[in-house]
Short mmCIF file of C-alpha atoms in Angstrom, two decimals:
data_model
loop_
_atom_site.label_atom_id
_atom_site.label_comp_id
_atom_site.label_asym_id
_atom_site.label_seq_id
_atom_site.Cartn_x
_atom_site.Cartn_y
_atom_site.Cartn_z
CA UNK K 1 0.27 0.02 -0.02
CA UNK K 2 1.63 3.27 -0.95
CA UNK K 3 0.63 5.25 2.30
CA UNK K 4 1.14 8.34 1.06
CA UNK K 5 -1.84 8.16 -1.14
CA UNK K 6 -4.06 8.66 1.59
CA UNK K 7 -2.99 12.48 1.57
CA UNK K 8 -4.84 13.05 -1.87
CA UNK K 9 -8.02 13.13 0.00
CA UNK K 10 -6.86 14.93 3.36
CA UNK K 11 -4.15 16.57 5.63
CA UNK K 12 -2.72 16.26 8.80
CA UNK K 13 -3.65 18.97 11.11
CA UNK K 14 -2.41 19.75 14.89
CA UNK K 15 -3.46 22.81 17.27
CA UNK K 16 -0.93 23.94 19.28
CA UNK K 17 -1.87 26.30 22.33
CA UNK K 18 0.45 27.57 24.87
CA UNK K 19 -0.15 29.56 27.72
CA UNK K 20 0.95 30.71 31.15
CA UNK K 21 -1.29 28.58 33.61
CA UNK K 22 -0.83 31.24 36.34
CA UNK K 23 -0.82 28.88 39.26
CA UNK K 24 1.92 27.33 41.24
CA UNK K 25 1.87 24.20 44.05
CA UNK K 26 0.87 25.30 47.48
CA UNK K 27 3.78 24.94 49.81
CA UNK K 28 3.10 24.12 53.66
CA UNK K 29 3.81 27.31 54.71
CA UNK K 30 1.40 28.97 52.57
CA UNK K 31 -1.16 27.27 54.91
CA UNK K 32 0.46 27.96 57.76
CA UNK K 33 1.84 24.54 58.25
CA UNK K 34 5.08 22.76 58.91
CA UNK K 35 6.18 20.54 56.33
CA UNK K 36 6.61 17.34 58.58
CA UNK K 37 2.88 17.78 59.40
CA UNK K 38 1.60 17.32 55.72
CA UNK K 39 1.31 13.19 55.37
CA UNK K 40 2.44 11.77 51.85
CA UNK K 41 -1.08 11.02 51.40
CA UNK K 42 -2.48 14.51 50.89
CA UNK K 43 -2.11 16.88 48.00
CA UNK K 44 -1.99 20.65 49.11
CA UNK K 45 -2.87 21.42 45.45
CA UNK K 46 -2.45 25.12 43.49
CA UNK K 47 -2.20 28.93 44.20
CA UNK K 48 -3.98 30.72 41.69
CA UNK K 49 -1.85 33.81 40.38
CA UNK K 50 -4.59 35.43 38.49
CA UNK K 51 -8.28 35.88 39.21
CA UNK K 52 -10.15 32.66 37.97
CA UNK K 53 -12.14 34.48 35.40
CA UNK K 54 -9.40 35.55 33.87
CA UNK K 55 -7.47 32.48 33.06
CA UNK K 56 -10.74 30.48 32.39
CA UNK K 57 -11.26 32.39 29.26
CA UNK K 58 -8.05 30.81 27.88
CA UNK K 59 -8.80 27.47 29.12
CA UNK K 60 -12.26 27.73 27.08
CA UNK K 61 -10.75 29.01 24.04
CA UNK K 62 -8.16 26.29 24.36
CA UNK K 63 -10.96 23.93 24.16
CA UNK K 64 -12.85 25.76 21.21
CA UNK K 65 -9.76 25.06 19.22
CA UNK K 66 -9.28 21.44 19.84
CA UNK K 67 -13.19 20.99 19.63
CA UNK K 68 -13.19 22.84 16.33
CA UNK K 69 -10.32 20.34 15.19
CA UNK K 70 -12.24 17.58 16.29
CA UNK K 71 -15.62 18.04 14.60
CA UNK K 72 -13.91 18.30 11.14
CA UNK K 73 -11.77 15.33 11.69
CA UNK K 74 -10.83 11.74 12.15
CA UNK K 75 -8.35 10.86 14.73
CA UNK K 76 -4.69 9.71 13.30
CA UNK K 77 -2.44 7.18 13.94
CA UNK K 78 0.35 9.89 14.86
CA UNK K 79 0.57 11.36 18.43
CA UNK K 80 -2.26 14.23 18.63
CA UNK K 81 -2.30 14.85 14.61
CA UNK K 82 -5.93 14.80 13.34
CA UNK K 83 -6.97 14.08 9.60
CA UNK K 84 -9.12 16.78 7.56
CA UNK K 85 -10.75 16.05 4.70
CA UNK K 86 -9.32 18.59 1.94
CA UNK K 87 -13.29 18.95 0.69
CA UNK K 88 -13.94 20.26 4.65
CA UNK K 89 -10.77 21.90 5.33
CA UNK K 90 -11.76 25.51 4.07
CA UNK K 91 -14.70 25.04 6.78
CA UNK K 92 -12.19 23.91 9.32
CA UNK K 93 -10.05 27.04 8.64
CA UNK K 94 -12.51 29.87 8.70
CA UNK K 95 -13.84 28.68 12.23
CA UNK K 96 -10.02 28.03 14.04
CA UNK K 97 -9.00 31.20 12.39
CA UNK K 98 -11.94 33.00 14.26
CA UNK K 99 -10.92 31.14 17.31
CA UNK K 100 -7.13 31.90 16.72
CA UNK K 101 -8.22 35.74 16.68
CA UNK K 102 -10.17 35.49 19.43
CA UNK K 103 -7.32 34.03 21.64
CA UNK K 104 -5.00 36.58 20.40
CA UNK K 105 -7.32 39.51 21.22
CA UNK K 106 -7.54 38.20 24.85
CA UNK K 107 -4.25 37.70 25.19
CA UNK K 108 -3.48 41.28 24.22
CA UNK K 109 -5.90 42.58 26.78
CA UNK K 110 -4.41 40.15 29.35
CA UNK K 111 -1.16 41.51 28.69
CA UNK K 112 -2.47 44.99 29.09
CA UNK K 113 -3.99 44.25 32.52
CA UNK K 114 -1.37 42.36 33.90
CA UNK K 115 -0.36 44.54 36.45
CA UNK K 116 -3.43 45.29 37.43
CA UNK K 117 -4.63 41.67 37.90
CA UNK K 118 -1.17 41.46 39.83
CA UNK K 119 -2.27 43.81 42.31
CA UNK K 120 -5.49 42.45 42.84
CA UNK K 121 -4.22 39.38 43.71
CA UNK K 122 -1.60 40.68 45.91
CA UNK K 123 -4.16 42.04 48.34
CA UNK K 124 -5.48 38.57 48.24
CA UNK K 125 -2.08 37.10 49.24
CA UNK K 126 -1.45 39.28 51.88
CA UNK K 127 -4.66 38.19 53.57
CA UNK K 128 -3.68 34.75 52.82
CA UNK K 129 -0.40 35.45 54.56
CA UNK K 130 -1.98 37.19 57.74
CA UNK K 131 -4.13 33.92 57.84
CA UNK K 132 -1.13 31.59 57.64
CA UNK K 133 0.79 33.49 60.39
CA UNK K 134 -2.23 33.55 62.91
CA UNK K 135 -2.52 29.71 62.37
CA UNK K 136 1.25 29.24 62.75
CA UNK K 137 1.09 31.22 66.04
CA UNK K 138 -1.83 29.30 67.15
CA UNK K 139 -0.16 25.74 66.32
CA UNK K 140 3.73 26.08 67.18
CA UNK K 141 4.05 29.60 69.13
CA UNK K 142 5.61 30.88 65.98
CA UNK K 143 7.83 33.62 67.08
CA UNK K 144 9.10 35.51 64.12
CA UNK K 145 7.41 38.96 63.74
CA UNK K 146 4.46 39.36 61.56
CA UNK K 147 5.77 42.22 59.05
CA UNK K 148 8.42 39.70 58.47
CA UNK K 149 6.60 36.87 57.99
CA UNK K 150 4.18 38.53 55.62
CA UNK K 151 6.86 40.09 53.44
CA UNK K 152 8.70 37.10 53.03
CA UNK K 153 5.35 35.39 51.91
CA UNK K 154 4.64 37.80 49.40
CA UNK K 155 8.33 37.61 48.16
CA UNK K 156 7.86 33.83 47.77
CA UNK K 157 4.62 34.69 45.78
CA UNK K 158 6.02 37.24 43.01
CA UNK K 159 9.00 34.82 42.33
CA UNK K 160 6.25 33.13 40.24
CA UNK K 161 5.31 35.77 38.13
CA UNK K 162 6.71 36.50 34.99
CA UNK K 163 8.14 40.26 34.16
CA UNK K 164 5.36 42.12 32.30
CA UNK K 165 7.46 42.40 29.29
CA UNK K 166 7.76 38.88 28.78
CA UNK K 167 3.86 37.83 29.80
CA UNK K 168 2.44 38.43 26.24
CA UNK K 169 4.95 35.79 24.69
CA UNK K 170 3.67 32.98 27.28
CA UNK K 171 0.51 33.19 24.91
CA UNK K 172 0.01 31.35 21.64
CA UNK K 173 -2.34 29.57 19.39
CA UNK K 174 -1.89 28.23 15.94
CA UNK K 175 -2.69 25.01 13.77
CA UNK K 176 0.00 23.19 11.85
CA UNK K 177 -0.80 21.38 8.46
CA UNK K 178 1.61 18.53 7.26
CA UNK K 179 1.63 15.29 5.86
CA UNK K 180 4.28 12.13 6.60
CA UNK K 181 6.60 11.09 3.82
CA UNK K 182 9.18 8.30 3.92
CA UNK K 183 12.55 9.49 5.13
CA UNK K 184 15.51 9.09 2.56
CA UNK K 185 17.61 7.09 4.80
CA UNK K 186 20.44 7.01 2.08
CA UNK K 187 20.96 10.71 2.82
CA UNK K 188 21.63 9.78 6.42
CA UNK K 189 24.81 11.25 7.89
CA UNK K 190 26.41 8.33 9.75
CA UNK K 191 29.14 6.85 7.81
CA UNK K 192 28.25 2.94 8.39
CA UNK K 193 24.87 3.64 7.10
CA UNK K 194 26.28 5.13 4.08
CA UNK K 195 28.27 2.19 3.38
CA UNK K 196 25.46 -0.23 3.78
CA UNK K 197 23.04 0.20 1.04
CA UNK K 198 21.31 -3.14 1.71
CA UNK K 199 20.69 -2.17 5.24
CA UNK K 200 19.33 1.31 4.20
CA UNK K 201 17.07 -0.35 1.92
CA UNK K 202 15.73 -2.72 4.64
CA UNK K 203 15.12 -0.02 7.21
CA UNK K 204 13.41 2.31 4.75
CA UNK K 205 10.98 -1.10 3.72
CA UNK K 206 10.69 -1.62 7.23
CA UNK K 207 9.67 1.86 7.95
CA UNK K 208 7.17 2.15 4.91
CA UNK K 209 5.45 -1.12 6.31
CA UNK K 210 4.91 0.50 9.64
CA UNK K 211 3.60 3.61 8.32
CA UNK K 212 1.44 1.37 5.91
CA UNK K 213 0.04 -0.33 8.82
CA UNK K 214 -0.94 2.75 10.55
CA UNK K 215 -2.70 3.94 7.67
CA UNK K 216 -4.72 0.71 7.03
CA UNK K 217 -5.70 0.96 10.94
CA UNK K 218 -6.85 4.70 10.17
CA UNK K 219 -8.83 3.60 7.12
CA UNK K 220 -10.62 1.12 9.32
CA UNK K 221 -11.26 3.43 12.11
CA UNK K 222 -12.96 6.12 9.43
CA UNK K 223 -15.38 3.46 8.03
CA UNK K 224 -16.41 2.50 11.78
CA UNK K 225 -16.36 5.74 13.60
CA UNK K 226 -18.47 7.42 10.53
CA UNK K 227 -20.88 4.30 11.34
CA UNK K 228 -20.76 4.84 14.69
CA UNK K 229 -21.62 8.60 14.94
CA UNK K 230 -24.34 8.29 12.60
CA UNK K 231 -25.61 4.97 14.82
CA UNK K 232 -25.54 7.02 17.55
CA UNK K 233 -27.98 10.03 16.52
CA UNK K 234 -30.42 7.27 15.20
CA UNK K 235 -30.61 5.29 18.46
CA UNK K 236 -30.96 9.08 20.12
CA UNK K 237 -34.18 9.27 18.07
CA UNK K 238 -35.52 5.47 18.27
CA UNK K 239 -34.74 5.52 22.22
CA UNK K 240 -36.67 9.03 22.80
CA UNK K 241 -39.73 7.91 20.64
CA UNK K 242 -40.01 4.32 22.64
CA UNK K 243 -39.96 6.26 25.85
CA UNK K 244 -43.29 8.22 24.69
CA UNK K 245 -41.03 11.45 24.69
CA UNK K 246 -42.28 14.23 22.80
CA UNK K 247 -41.04 14.29 19.15
CA UNK K 248 -39.74 18.35 18.96
CA UNK K 249 -38.34 19.94 15.81
CA UNK K 250 -34.89 19.73 16.95
CA UNK K 251 -34.98 15.93 17.04
CA UNK K 252 -35.68 15.92 13.57
CA UNK K 253 -33.11 18.76 13.07
CA UNK K 254 -30.50 16.46 14.36
CA UNK K 255 -30.83 13.71 12.14
CA UNK K 256 -30.82 16.57 9.18
CA UNK K 257 -27.37 17.56 10.55
CA UNK K 258 -26.35 14.06 10.96
CA UNK K 259 -26.90 13.28 7.15
CA UNK K 260 -25.47 16.34 6.20
CA UNK K 261 -22.34 15.90 8.25
CA UNK K 262 -21.96 12.28 7.35
CA UNK K 263 -21.92 13.22 3.22
CA UNK K 264 -19.07 16.04 4.21
CA UNK K 265 -17.02 13.72 6.02
CA UNK K 266 -17.69 10.85 3.69
CA UNK K 267 -13.88 10.31 2.10
CA UNK K 268 -14.20 6.65 1.86
CA UNK K 269 -17.25 6.46 -0.58
CA UNK K 270 -20.07 4.85 1.83
CA UNK K 271 -22.62 5.70 -0.95
CA UNK K 272 -24.84 2.92 -0.06
CA UNK K 273 -25.54 3.77 3.62
CA UNK K 274 -25.36 7.22 2.87
CA UNK K 275 -28.22 6.95 0.48
CA UNK K 276 -30.31 5.21 2.31
CA UNK K 277 -29.93 7.66 5.04
CA UNK K 278 -30.94 10.46 2.33
CA UNK K 279 -34.17 8.38 1.20
CA UNK K 280 -35.41 8.29 4.68
CA UNK K 281 -34.55 12.04 5.12
CA UNK K 282 -36.65 12.72 1.93
CA UNK K 283 -39.71 10.08 2.82
CA UNK K 284 -39.95 10.92 6.58
CA UNK K 285 -37.97 13.56 7.83
CA UNK K 286 -38.67 16.52 5.26
CA UNK K 287 -42.04 15.56 4.46
CA UNK K 288 -43.60 15.57 7.96
CA UNK K 289 -43.38 17.74 10.72
CA UNK K 290 -42.81 16.94 14.67
CA UNK K 291 -46.44 17.68 15.04
CA UNK K 292 -47.33 15.35 12.41
CA UNK K 293 -45.65 12.39 14.06
CA UNK K 294 -46.91 13.27 17.47
CA UNK K 295 -50.29 13.23 16.55
CA UNK K 296 -50.14 10.01 13.78
CA UNK K 297 -49.41 7.07 15.60
CA UNK K 298 -48.73 5.14 12.39
CA UNK K 299 -46.13 7.31 11.34
CA UNK K 300 -44.36 7.16 14.49
CA UNK K 301 -44.25 3.70 14.35
CA UNK K 302 -43.18 3.56 10.50
CA UNK K 303 -40.16 6.01 11.50
CA UNK K 304 -39.61 4.05 14.41
CA UNK K 305 -39.14 0.54 12.02
CA UNK K 306 -37.08 2.86 9.30
CA UNK K 307 -34.86 3.89 12.41
CA UNK K 308 -34.27 0.26 13.39
CA UNK K 309 -33.39 -0.81 9.64
CA UNK K 310 -31.08 1.96 9.49
CA UNK K 311 -29.51 1.10 12.58
CA UNK K 312 -29.13 -2.37 11.55
CA UNK K 313 -27.35 -1.32 8.23
CA UNK K 314 -24.94 1.03 10.22
CA UNK K 315 -23.82 -1.77 12.42
CA UNK K 316 -23.07 -4.33 9.41
CA UNK K 317 -19.75 -5.30 9.98
CA UNK K 318 -19.34 -6.77 6.63
CA UNK K 319 -20.07 -4.07 4.72
CA UNK K 320 -17.80 -1.66 6.75
CA UNK K 321 -14.80 -4.08 6.38
CA UNK K 322 -15.66 -4.28 2.65
CA UNK K 323 -15.61 -0.56 2.30
CA UNK K 324 -12.32 -0.28 3.95
CA UNK K 325 -11.04 -2.88 1.82
CA UNK K 326 -12.28 -0.80 -1.47
CA UNK K 327 -10.92 2.47 0.05
CA UNK K 328 -7.57 0.84 0.38
CA UNK K 329 -7.44 -0.73 -2.84
CA UNK K 330 -8.75 2.82 -4.40
CA UNK K 331 -5.63 4.83 -2.66
CA UNK K 332 -3.10 1.96 -3.87
CA UNK K 333 -0.76 2.17 -6.31
#
């Protein structure tokens, strides 16, 4: 199998997000405790160096970026990279670019307000220092002066803050698009490899075989995952109706959206099952309203029967294996 041919239908994409976490591990003295009093069975957690709501914005956008990639892709066999079909790449790029732009804007605002946030948190740490001091005095008869203890407490916290001039550089978000190619080991700089042409050929063959296996596994996963996602949506509506729950327009829209997404993400040519889904949509979902389904028990029964047939077809392992086999043959030399 020529594993490189898979990239005629898509690219590998990885999302990279970097941010300052604004958190450091708590020390016993931060809570007014002595180290020997802390059991190894316990963890002290972390102290937050910035307001929670500020850092939460970055964490949310991190999730948004990764979720965007996930929605437009399939998991691949190499690290965290995912395979984005070429026919979906422009949609993906438009969405991820918006998330990145929002991230950059929030990072700029954070850097501009960094000193103010530090001052807000400093007031909280001063109070935390007083609490820790009072706790130490109560537990141990602590004799260090209060102001000296507080100053040391704040100095210890201040060491965890990056300089204001550097803080903006701690935040970045981008995505990388790449493909996997077979390395030319004949260009290796090692003298012993350069002298052993046969060994180089064997190493390249072994490497190509390994990559081909990974791509084969990926193709199998595509076929299985696509069908499983469709089956999940169909099962949800079927269970909903079996439980005599009210069918709404959003329930029918969920089916329409699933079919639309199925067609957009279909790179292996699952035309048979896709045709079944489209016919079901035309006969049942587009022709009748949710109110029609609720008020006509015979119509509801017909829909449930067709859902059962579709779910059975979605789970047909023989067909799924044949789809994967045919696709592997199409992308082979």
